[in-house]
Tab-separated table of C-alpha atoms and ligand atoms in Angstrom:
chain	number	residue	atom	x	y	z
B	1	UNK	CA	-31.601	1.821	-20.603
B	2	UNK	CA	-28.905	4.573	-19.526
B	3	UNK	CA	-30.943	7.267	-17.775
B	4	UNK	CA	-30.666	10.764	-18.885
B	5	UNK	CA	-29.021	11.582	-15.620
B	6	UNK	CA	-26.385	8.928	-16.042
B	7	UNK	CA	-26.051	9.972	-19.313
B	8	UNK	CA	-25.197	13.581	-18.505
B	9	UNK	CA	-23.083	12.436	-15.473
B	10	UNK	CA	-21.035	10.169	-18.026
B	11	UNK	CA	-20.657	13.099	-20.232
B	12	UNK	CA	-19.290	15.295	-17.532
B	13	UNK	CA	-16.851	12.638	-16.195
B	14	UNK	CA	-15.667	12.641	-20.079
B	15	UNK	CA	-15.940	15.882	-21.289
B	16	UNK	CA	-16.320	18.875	-18.689
B	17	UNK	CA	-14.542	17.454	-15.562
B	18	UNK	CA	-11.250	16.872	-17.434
B	19	UNK	CA	-10.490	20.279	-18.633
B	20	UNK	CA	-11.586	21.859	-15.553
B	21	UNK	CA	-8.984	19.526	-13.272
B	22	UNK	CA	-6.149	19.590	-15.472
B	23	UNK	CA	-6.538	23.520	-15.733
B	24	UNK	CA	-6.811	24.084	-12.097
B	25	UNK	CA	-3.526	22.028	-11.263
B	26	UNK	CA	-1.405	23.789	-14.179
B	27	UNK	CA	1.205	26.069	-12.579
B	28	UNK	CA	0.136	29.899	-12.385
B	29	UNK	CA	1.758	30.853	-15.605
B	30	UNK	CA	0.195	28.126	-17.434
B	31	UNK	CA	-3.550	28.530	-16.412
B	32	UNK	CA	-5.914	28.985	-19.064
B	33	UNK	CA	-3.986	26.676	-21.302
B	34	UNK	CA	-6.060	23.802	-22.921
B	35	UNK	CA	-3.630	20.922	-22.558
B	36	UNK	CA	-5.991	18.731	-24.560
B	37	UNK	CA	-5.493	21.046	-27.521
B	38	UNK	CA	-2.104	20.611	-28.291
B	39	UNK	CA	-0.168	17.885	-30.339
B	40	UNK	CA	1.179	14.851	-28.430
B	41	UNK	CA	4.644	14.612	-26.997
B	42	UNK	CA	5.936	12.078	-29.475
B	43	UNK	CA	5.214	14.631	-32.359
B	44	UNK	CA	6.859	17.776	-30.334
B	45	UNK	CA	9.962	15.772	-29.615
B	46	UNK	CA	9.997	14.710	-32.942
B	47	UNK	CA	10.504	17.845	-34.557
B	48	UNK	CA	13.556	18.352	-32.202
B	49	UNK	CA	14.950	14.660	-33.531
B	50	UNK	CA	14.073	13.353	-30.056
B	51	UNK	CA	12.249	10.300	-29.302
B	52	UNK	CA	9.803	10.671	-26.408
B	53	UNK	CA	8.301	7.753	-24.813
B	54	UNK	CA	7.142	5.338	-21.773
B	55	UNK	CA	7.548	1.975	-19.931
B	56	UNK	CA	4.487	0.250	-20.804
B	57	UNK	CA	2.677	-2.890	-19.619
B	58	UNK	CA	1.538	-5.235	-22.044
B	59	UNK	CA	-1.285	-6.523	-19.768
B	60	UNK	CA	-2.692	-2.843	-19.547
B	61	UNK	CA	-2.250	-2.014	-23.208
B	62	UNK	CA	-4.736	-4.991	-24.080
B	63	UNK	CA	-7.004	-4.341	-21.255
B	64	UNK	CA	-7.387	-0.593	-21.060
B	65	UNK	CA	-8.291	1.516	-24.293
B	66	UNK	CA	-7.740	4.774	-22.795
B	67	UNK	CA	-4.499	4.072	-21.775
B	68	UNK	CA	-3.584	2.495	-25.302
B	69	UNK	CA	-5.226	5.615	-26.799
B	70	UNK	CA	-2.720	7.858	-24.778
B	71	UNK	CA	0.121	5.505	-25.111
B	72	UNK	CA	-0.413	5.932	-28.889
B	73	UNK	CA	-1.066	9.499	-28.898
B	74	UNK	CA	2.115	10.527	-26.731
B	75	UNK	CA	4.910	8.039	-27.304
B	76	UNK	CA	7.260	7.674	-30.069
B	77	UNK	CA	9.315	4.878	-28.284
B	78	UNK	CA	8.515	2.204	-25.863
B	79	UNK	CA	10.328	0.230	-23.469
B	80	UNK	CA	8.524	-2.618	-21.488
B	81	UNK	CA	8.475	-2.308	-17.975
B	82	UNK	CA	9.001	-5.855	-16.770
B	83	UNK	CA	8.385	-8.238	-19.838
B	84	UNK	CA	12.087	-8.141	-20.745
B	85	UNK	CA	13.587	-8.816	-17.590
B	86	UNK	CA	15.213	-11.843	-16.584
B	87	UNK	CA	12.493	-13.391	-14.226
B	88	UNK	CA	9.850	-12.469	-16.580
B	89	UNK	CA	11.137	-13.722	-19.730
B	90	UNK	CA	12.690	-16.890	-18.042
B	91	UNK	CA	10.819	-17.801	-14.911
B	92	UNK	CA	12.136	-21.307	-14.992
B	93	UNK	CA	15.372	-22.852	-16.502
B	94	UNK	CA	13.842	-24.444	-19.696
B	95	UNK	CA	10.610	-22.248	-19.156
B	96	UNK	CA	11.300	-19.225	-21.506
B	97	UNK	CA	8.315	-16.919	-21.675
B	98	UNK	CA	8.529	-14.522	-24.373
B	99	UNK	CA	4.723	-13.654	-25.179
B	100	UNK	CA	4.310	-10.061	-23.563
B	101	UNK	CA	7.848	-9.043	-24.669
B	102	UNK	CA	6.973	-10.234	-28.225
B	103	UNK	CA	3.474	-8.348	-28.222
B	104	UNK	CA	5.051	-4.963	-26.891
B	105	UNK	CA	7.446	-5.097	-29.593
B	106	UNK	CA	4.553	-5.764	-32.212
B	107	UNK	CA	2.565	-3.010	-30.609
B	108	UNK	CA	5.103	-0.515	-31.001
B	109	UNK	CA	6.114	-1.625	-34.396
B	110	UNK	CA	2.306	-1.325	-35.544
B	111	UNK	CA	2.276	2.108	-34.181
B	112	UNK	CA	5.320	3.454	-35.781
B	113	UNK	CA	7.104	3.399	-32.278
B	114	UNK	CA	10.757	2.525	-31.510
B	115	UNK	CA	11.718	0.141	-28.875
B	116	UNK	CA	14.317	0.477	-25.784
B	117	UNK	CA	15.501	-3.003	-24.368
B	118	UNK	CA	15.273	-3.312	-20.719
B	119	UNK	CA	17.521	-4.811	-19.226
B	120	UNK	CA	19.771	-7.964	-19.665
B	121	UNK	CA	22.027	-8.016	-16.658
B	122	UNK	CA	20.528	-6.878	-13.442
B	123	UNK	CA	20.828	-7.785	-9.553
B	124	UNK	CA	16.895	-7.684	-9.313
B	125	UNK	CA	14.182	-9.784	-11.131
B	126	UNK	CA	16.378	-12.685	-10.952
B	127	UNK	CA	14.350	-16.114	-10.161
B	128	UNK	CA	15.804	-18.429	-7.641
B	129	UNK	CA	16.859	-21.230	-10.085
B	130	UNK	CA	19.484	-18.350	-11.781
B	131	UNK	CA	20.669	-17.490	-8.214
B	132	UNK	CA	21.295	-20.969	-7.734
B	133	UNK	CA	23.174	-21.625	-10.953
B	134	UNK	CA	25.287	-18.277	-10.286
B	135	UNK	CA	26.452	-19.821	-7.094
B	136	UNK	CA	27.460	-23.062	-8.268
B	137	UNK	CA	29.750	-22.128	-11.037
B	138	UNK	CA	27.284	-21.684	-13.996
B	139	UNK	CA	27.581	-17.815	-14.285
B	140	UNK	CA	29.632	-17.191	-17.542
B	141	UNK	CA	27.218	-19.602	-19.080
B	142	UNK	CA	24.249	-18.256	-17.923
B	143	UNK	CA	25.243	-14.711	-18.578
B	144	UNK	CA	26.069	-15.285	-22.410
B	145	UNK	CA	22.807	-17.697	-23.027
B	146	UNK	CA	20.585	-14.717	-21.377
B	147	UNK	CA	21.795	-11.883	-23.821
B	148	UNK	CA	22.296	-14.021	-26.956
B	149	UNK	CA	18.850	-15.432	-26.341
B	150	UNK	CA	16.940	-12.120	-25.473
B	151	UNK	CA	18.890	-9.779	-27.822
B	152	UNK	CA	19.175	-12.398	-30.408
B	153	UNK	CA	15.476	-12.987	-30.695
B	154	UNK	CA	14.848	-9.404	-31.134
B	155	UNK	CA	17.896	-8.322	-33.392
B	156	UNK	CA	17.578	-5.383	-35.539
B	157	UNK	CA	14.343	-4.555	-33.871
B	158	UNK	CA	15.412	-2.845	-30.582
B	159	UNK	CA	17.066	0.754	-31.124
B	160	UNK	CA	18.854	0.255	-27.667
B	161	UNK	CA	19.596	-2.224	-24.955
B	162	UNK	CA	20.223	-1.516	-21.158
B	163	UNK	CA	23.098	-4.297	-21.068
B	164	UNK	CA	23.642	-3.836	-17.396
B	165	UNK	CA	21.272	-2.054	-14.697
B	166	UNK	CA	22.195	-0.566	-11.459
B	167	UNK	CA	25.726	-2.005	-11.295
B	168	UNK	CA	27.241	0.380	-8.758
B	169	UNK	CA	26.332	0.417	-5.198
B	170	UNK	CA	29.394	2.365	-3.105
B	171	UNK	CA	27.739	1.154	0.333
B	172	UNK	CA	28.523	-2.305	-0.849
B	173	UNK	CA	32.285	-1.325	-0.389
B	174	UNK	CA	33.847	-3.072	-3.222
B	175	UNK	CA	36.524	-1.972	-5.820
B	176	UNK	CA	35.111	1.131	-8.033
B	177	UNK	CA	31.775	1.310	-6.135
B	178	UNK	CA	30.371	-2.021	-7.823
B	179	UNK	CA	27.396	-3.617	-6.371
B	180	UNK	CA	27.649	-6.878	-4.581
B	181	UNK	CA	25.151	-8.674	-6.591
B	182	UNK	CA	24.641	-12.309	-7.638
B	183	UNK	CA	26.458	-11.385	-11.076
B	184	UNK	CA	29.444	-9.905	-9.222
B	185	UNK	CA	29.826	-12.450	-6.673
B	186	UNK	CA	29.882	-15.490	-9.449
B	187	UNK	CA	31.917	-13.753	-12.100
B	188	UNK	CA	34.164	-10.809	-10.608
B	189	UNK	CA	34.014	-7.156	-11.859
B	190	UNK	CA	34.523	-8.569	-15.355
B	191	UNK	CA	30.787	-9.597	-15.938
B	192	UNK	CA	30.316	-6.207	-16.843
B	193	UNK	CA	32.768	-5.886	-20.043
B	194	UNK	CA	32.035	-9.339	-20.743
B	195	UNK	CA	28.215	-8.608	-21.188
B	196	UNK	CA	28.531	-5.647	-23.168
B	197	UNK	CA	31.226	-7.666	-25.597
B	198	UNK	CA	28.423	-10.563	-25.884
B	199	UNK	CA	25.842	-7.814	-26.628
B	200	UNK	CA	28.054	-6.080	-29.426
B	201	UNK	CA	28.316	-9.503	-31.179
B	202	UNK	CA	24.871	-10.645	-30.568
B	203	UNK	CA	23.176	-7.229	-32.268
B	204	UNK	CA	26.047	-5.103	-33.678
B	205	UNK	CA	23.589	-2.410	-34.939
B	206	UNK	CA	22.228	-1.745	-31.140
B	207	UNK	CA	22.817	0.886	-29.027
B	208	UNK	CA	24.520	-0.358	-25.963
B	209	UNK	CA	23.699	1.378	-22.428
B	210	UNK	CA	24.624	1.284	-18.888
B	211	UNK	CA	21.686	2.210	-16.984
B	212	UNK	CA	21.975	3.673	-13.655
B	213	UNK	CA	20.016	6.007	-11.048
B	214	UNK	CA	21.010	9.211	-9.008
B	215	UNK	CA	23.131	11.223	-11.754
B	216	UNK	CA	20.937	14.123	-10.500
B	217	UNK	CA	21.695	13.655	-6.812
B	218	UNK	CA	24.165	15.161	-4.560
B	219	UNK	CA	27.324	13.696	-2.938
B	220	UNK	CA	29.577	11.451	-4.686
B	221	UNK	CA	27.403	9.232	-6.722
B	222	UNK	CA	27.788	11.113	-10.095
B	223	UNK	CA	31.572	10.978	-9.995
B	224	UNK	CA	31.634	7.441	-9.154
B	225	UNK	CA	29.404	6.603	-11.955
B	226	UNK	CA	31.490	8.973	-14.049
B	227	UNK	CA	34.941	7.197	-12.832
B	228	UNK	CA	33.620	3.767	-13.628
B	229	UNK	CA	32.390	4.977	-17.163
B	230	UNK	CA	36.033	6.290	-17.696
B	231	UNK	CA	37.367	2.690	-16.913
B	232	UNK	CA	35.202	1.002	-19.091
B	233	UNK	CA	36.021	3.380	-21.850
B	234	UNK	CA	39.788	2.917	-21.233
B	235	UNK	CA	39.331	-0.755	-21.138
B	236	UNK	CA	37.792	-0.537	-24.664
B	237	UNK	CA	34.416	-1.973	-23.497
B	238	UNK	CA	31.735	-1.198	-26.586
B	239	UNK	CA	29.462	0.984	-24.515
B	240	UNK	CA	27.613	3.772	-26.506
B	241	UNK	CA	25.471	5.401	-24.028
B	242	UNK	CA	24.584	6.132	-20.193
B	243	UNK	CA	20.806	6.055	-19.376
B	244	UNK	CA	19.994	8.176	-16.659
B	245	UNK	CA	16.962	6.735	-14.624
B	246	UNK	CA	16.053	9.900	-13.437
B	247	UNK	CA	13.420	9.100	-10.615
B	248	UNK	CA	13.395	12.620	-9.504
B	249	UNK	CA	12.256	13.228	-5.621
B	250	UNK	CA	10.518	16.213	-4.595
B	251	UNK	CA	12.378	15.926	-1.210
B	252	UNK	CA	15.449	16.911	-2.928
B	253	UNK	CA	16.298	19.622	-5.308
B	254	UNK	CA	18.068	18.146	-8.497
B	255	UNK	CA	21.869	18.980	-8.294
B	256	UNK	CA	21.743	21.149	-11.645
B	257	UNK	CA	25.351	21.754	-11.599
B	258	UNK	CA	26.782	18.374	-10.988
B	259	UNK	CA	24.213	16.954	-13.721
B	260	UNK	CA	25.210	18.906	-16.103
B	261	UNK	CA	29.214	18.415	-15.210
B	262	UNK	CA	28.311	14.588	-15.095
B	263	UNK	CA	26.527	14.864	-19.012
B	264	UNK	CA	29.130	17.050	-20.137
B	265	UNK	CA	31.941	14.904	-19.080
B	266	UNK	CA	30.133	11.649	-20.522
B	267	UNK	CA	29.693	13.211	-23.679
B	268	UNK	CA	33.527	14.015	-23.704
B	269	UNK	CA	34.005	10.130	-23.197
B	270	UNK	CA	32.285	9.601	-26.347
B	271	UNK	CA	28.976	8.654	-24.599
B	272	UNK	CA	25.609	9.680	-25.494
B	273	UNK	CA	23.220	10.455	-22.502
B	274	UNK	CA	19.672	9.276	-22.507
B	275	UNK	CA	16.758	9.737	-19.949
B	276	UNK	CA	15.556	6.375	-19.373
B	277	UNK	CA	12.964	6.485	-16.611
B	278	UNK	CA	11.762	10.233	-15.790
B	279	UNK	CA	9.126	10.498	-12.935
B	280	UNK	CA	8.674	12.448	-9.775
B	281	UNK	CA	8.033	11.331	-6.323
B	282	UNK	CA	5.716	13.779	-4.633
B	283	UNK	CA	5.231	12.156	-1.400
B	284	UNK	CA	6.762	14.699	0.881
B	285	UNK	CA	4.707	17.944	-0.694
B	286	UNK	CA	1.194	19.246	0.911
B	287	UNK	CA	-1.617	17.205	0.128
B	288	UNK	CA	-2.777	20.367	-2.113
B	289	UNK	CA	-2.648	18.845	-6.005
B	290	UNK	CA	-1.780	21.758	-7.551
B	291	UNK	CA	1.206	22.444	-5.022
B	292	UNK	CA	2.215	18.784	-5.768
B	293	UNK	CA	1.892	19.144	-9.572
B	294	UNK	CA	4.061	22.031	-9.494
B	295	UNK	CA	6.581	20.460	-7.526
B	296	UNK	CA	6.792	17.719	-9.577
B	297	UNK	CA	6.833	19.993	-12.694
B	298	UNK	CA	9.629	22.109	-11.380
B	299	UNK	CA	11.782	19.163	-10.796
B	300	UNK	CA	11.392	17.616	-14.164
B	301	UNK	CA	12.020	21.061	-15.994
B	302	UNK	CA	14.869	21.847	-13.573
B	303	UNK	CA	16.669	18.136	-14.431
B	304	UNK	CA	15.727	18.357	-18.254
B	305	UNK	CA	17.123	21.875	-18.156
B	306	UNK	CA	20.399	21.148	-16.608
B	307	UNK	CA	21.044	18.082	-18.860
B	308	UNK	CA	20.413	20.212	-21.854
B	309	UNK	CA	23.044	22.869	-20.891
B	310	UNK	CA	25.355	19.934	-21.758
B	311	UNK	CA	23.872	17.975	-24.358
B	312	UNK	CA	20.398	17.375	-25.957
B	313	UNK	CA	19.252	13.613	-24.938
B	314	UNK	CA	18.148	11.984	-27.975
B	315	UNK	CA	15.771	9.493	-25.852
B	316	UNK	CA	13.474	10.857	-23.179
B	317	UNK	CA	11.406	8.150	-21.618
B	318	UNK	CA	9.161	8.297	-18.387
B	319	UNK	CA	8.880	5.418	-16.296
B	320	UNK	CA	4.934	5.048	-17.189
B	321	UNK	CA	2.684	7.588	-18.746
B	322	UNK	CA	-0.301	7.923	-16.401
B	323	UNK	CA	-0.181	8.040	-12.574
B	324	UNK	CA	-3.109	5.392	-12.593
B	325	UNK	CA	-0.327	2.585	-13.520
B	326	UNK	CA	3.093	4.129	-11.685
B	327	UNK	CA	4.942	1.555	-10.090
B	328	UNK	CA	5.402	4.177	-7.514
B	329	UNK	CA	1.491	3.365	-6.480
B	330	UNK	CA	2.159	-0.177	-6.512
B	331	UNK	CA	1.475	-2.173	-3.090
B	332	UNK	CA	4.767	-1.802	-1.011
B	333	UNK	CA	6.250	1.151	-3.071
B	334	UNK	CA	3.749	3.266	-0.925
B	335	UNK	CA	2.874	3.811	2.819
B	336	UNK	CA	-0.547	1.707	3.230
B	337	UNK	CA	-3.374	4.073	3.434
B	338	UNK	CA	-1.206	7.200	2.218
B	339	UNK	CA	-2.570	9.113	-0.828
B	340	UNK	CA	-1.824	8.067	-4.244
B	341	UNK	CA	1.275	9.703	-5.701
B	342	UNK	CA	1.442	11.918	-9.298
B	343	UNK	CA	4.659	11.139	-10.776
B	344	UNK	CA	3.787	10.833	-14.297
B	345	UNK	CA	2.658	13.423	-17.120
B	346	UNK	CA	-0.987	12.281	-17.495
B	347	UNK	CA	-3.157	11.878	-14.342
B	348	UNK	CA	-5.266	8.890	-13.388
B	349	UNK	CA	-7.917	9.820	-15.967
B	350	UNK	CA	-5.319	9.890	-18.539
B	351	UNK	CA	-5.375	13.761	-18.445
B	352	UNK	CA	-2.213	15.848	-19.327
B	353	UNK	CA	-1.050	17.522	-16.083
B	354	UNK	CA	1.935	20.094	-15.175
B	355	UNK	CA	4.784	17.301	-15.499
B	356	UNK	CA	3.114	16.744	-19.125
B	357	UNK	CA	3.924	20.318	-19.733
B	358	UNK	CA	7.401	20.432	-18.242
B	359	UNK	CA	8.031	17.916	-21.146
B	360	UNK	CA	6.231	19.696	-23.948
B	361	UNK	CA	7.916	23.087	-23.011
B	362	UNK	CA	11.374	21.512	-22.919
B	363	UNK	CA	10.900	20.224	-26.507
B	364	UNK	CA	9.348	23.247	-27.998
B	365	UNK	CA	11.921	25.338	-26.215
B	366	UNK	CA	15.000	23.504	-27.704
H	1	LIG	C1	10.110	-1.591	-11.508
H	1	LIG	C2	9.082	-1.526	-12.188
H	1	LIG	O1	8.244	-0.444	-12.389
H	1	LIG	C3	7.859	-2.729	-11.219
H	1	LIG	O2	6.598	-2.969	-12.125
H	1	LIG	C4	8.750	-4.000	-11.049
H	1	LIG	O3	7.882	-4.559	-9.851
H	1	LIG	C5	9.971	-3.528	-10.231
H	1	LIG	O4	10.916	-2.919	-11.231
H	1	LIG	N1	14.736	1.036	-11.890
H	1	LIG	C6	14.677	0.250	-12.870
H	1	LIG	C7	13.333	-0.728	-13.140
H	1	LIG	O5	15.532	0.268	-13.693
H	1	LIG	O6	13.585	-1.737	-13.806
H	1	LIG	C8	12.219	-0.517	-12.192
H	1	LIG	O7	11.032	-1.026	-12.558
H	1	LIG	C9	12.330	0.552	-11.670
H	1	LIG	C10	13.501	1.200	-10.882
């Protein structure tokens, strides 16, 4: 039996507390707004022809009903946070593991959502057996097999694939700022063009994306990315879009001028601009929740405005939906004993917060 007191306490947590906490943490100009009463981001974005969505984890979708309901309410497009990466989908040479990827796709389709594929060729999430294959001359076959098998399985059902991810790392000192990855070491710089060509053959209707980080940063990184895009386009590589991860950090301001320049230049090359992994690390901000949420809100807003000054991104995804499951709060990503980060549109209790409002205002203001 649940006592009356327990029942009231439960009600308080479920009904009263959310509105109060969410309002308290809103930026001054938005205080008094009842965020919970506004439509989902998927709806607001769709009115402007934009797909809004988030990276999701299959295990959580099946075990956390509040998270699942929030995903359905807010998202018009999903990307599997890990399930389609090399190691999760092919942990051993003969052991393909499609279950979570299959389930994520089925979930999206059942809820009328689109899907992004992430990611076919990346230096990370490579199992040891694949590294050994790359090191011993089997790289070309491995690359082709990976793309044909994974992309082929979901052919016609994935709107856009991140064919390659994080291929540049100027510090490695290689030509064009390329990263010294196992793929590069095995196949040389041509592996990137090869990956795109195989991808185009495998699913000709799919948008092919080069996904990268740091387009909003200061320094030479955005220009290095742009020069490489120019090279790919000149060489006839079948690339359609640039995915900007957009992991913002409140330690730095968004370099709005350079970001707009980058987006405009990429569009001039015939590429579409996508926002693929947006979130905001608030670890450098004071403890006060309102100040932190305001900081993340401001970065998200500045970022989106700088992009929109050049082009309207047709896909905007955050890297997760709720702070409860942000990868930034995973062990190893956060100092032991430090406070939990608040990088995403919903807080730990699935309540809308200022970062959510930044997205809402961006979509409605277009
Ligand atoms: C991250 C996931 O969120 C984590 O769960 C995983 O442990 C490591 O990868 N850029 C990317 C994503 O392109 O694939 C990364 O995802 C986050 C940074």
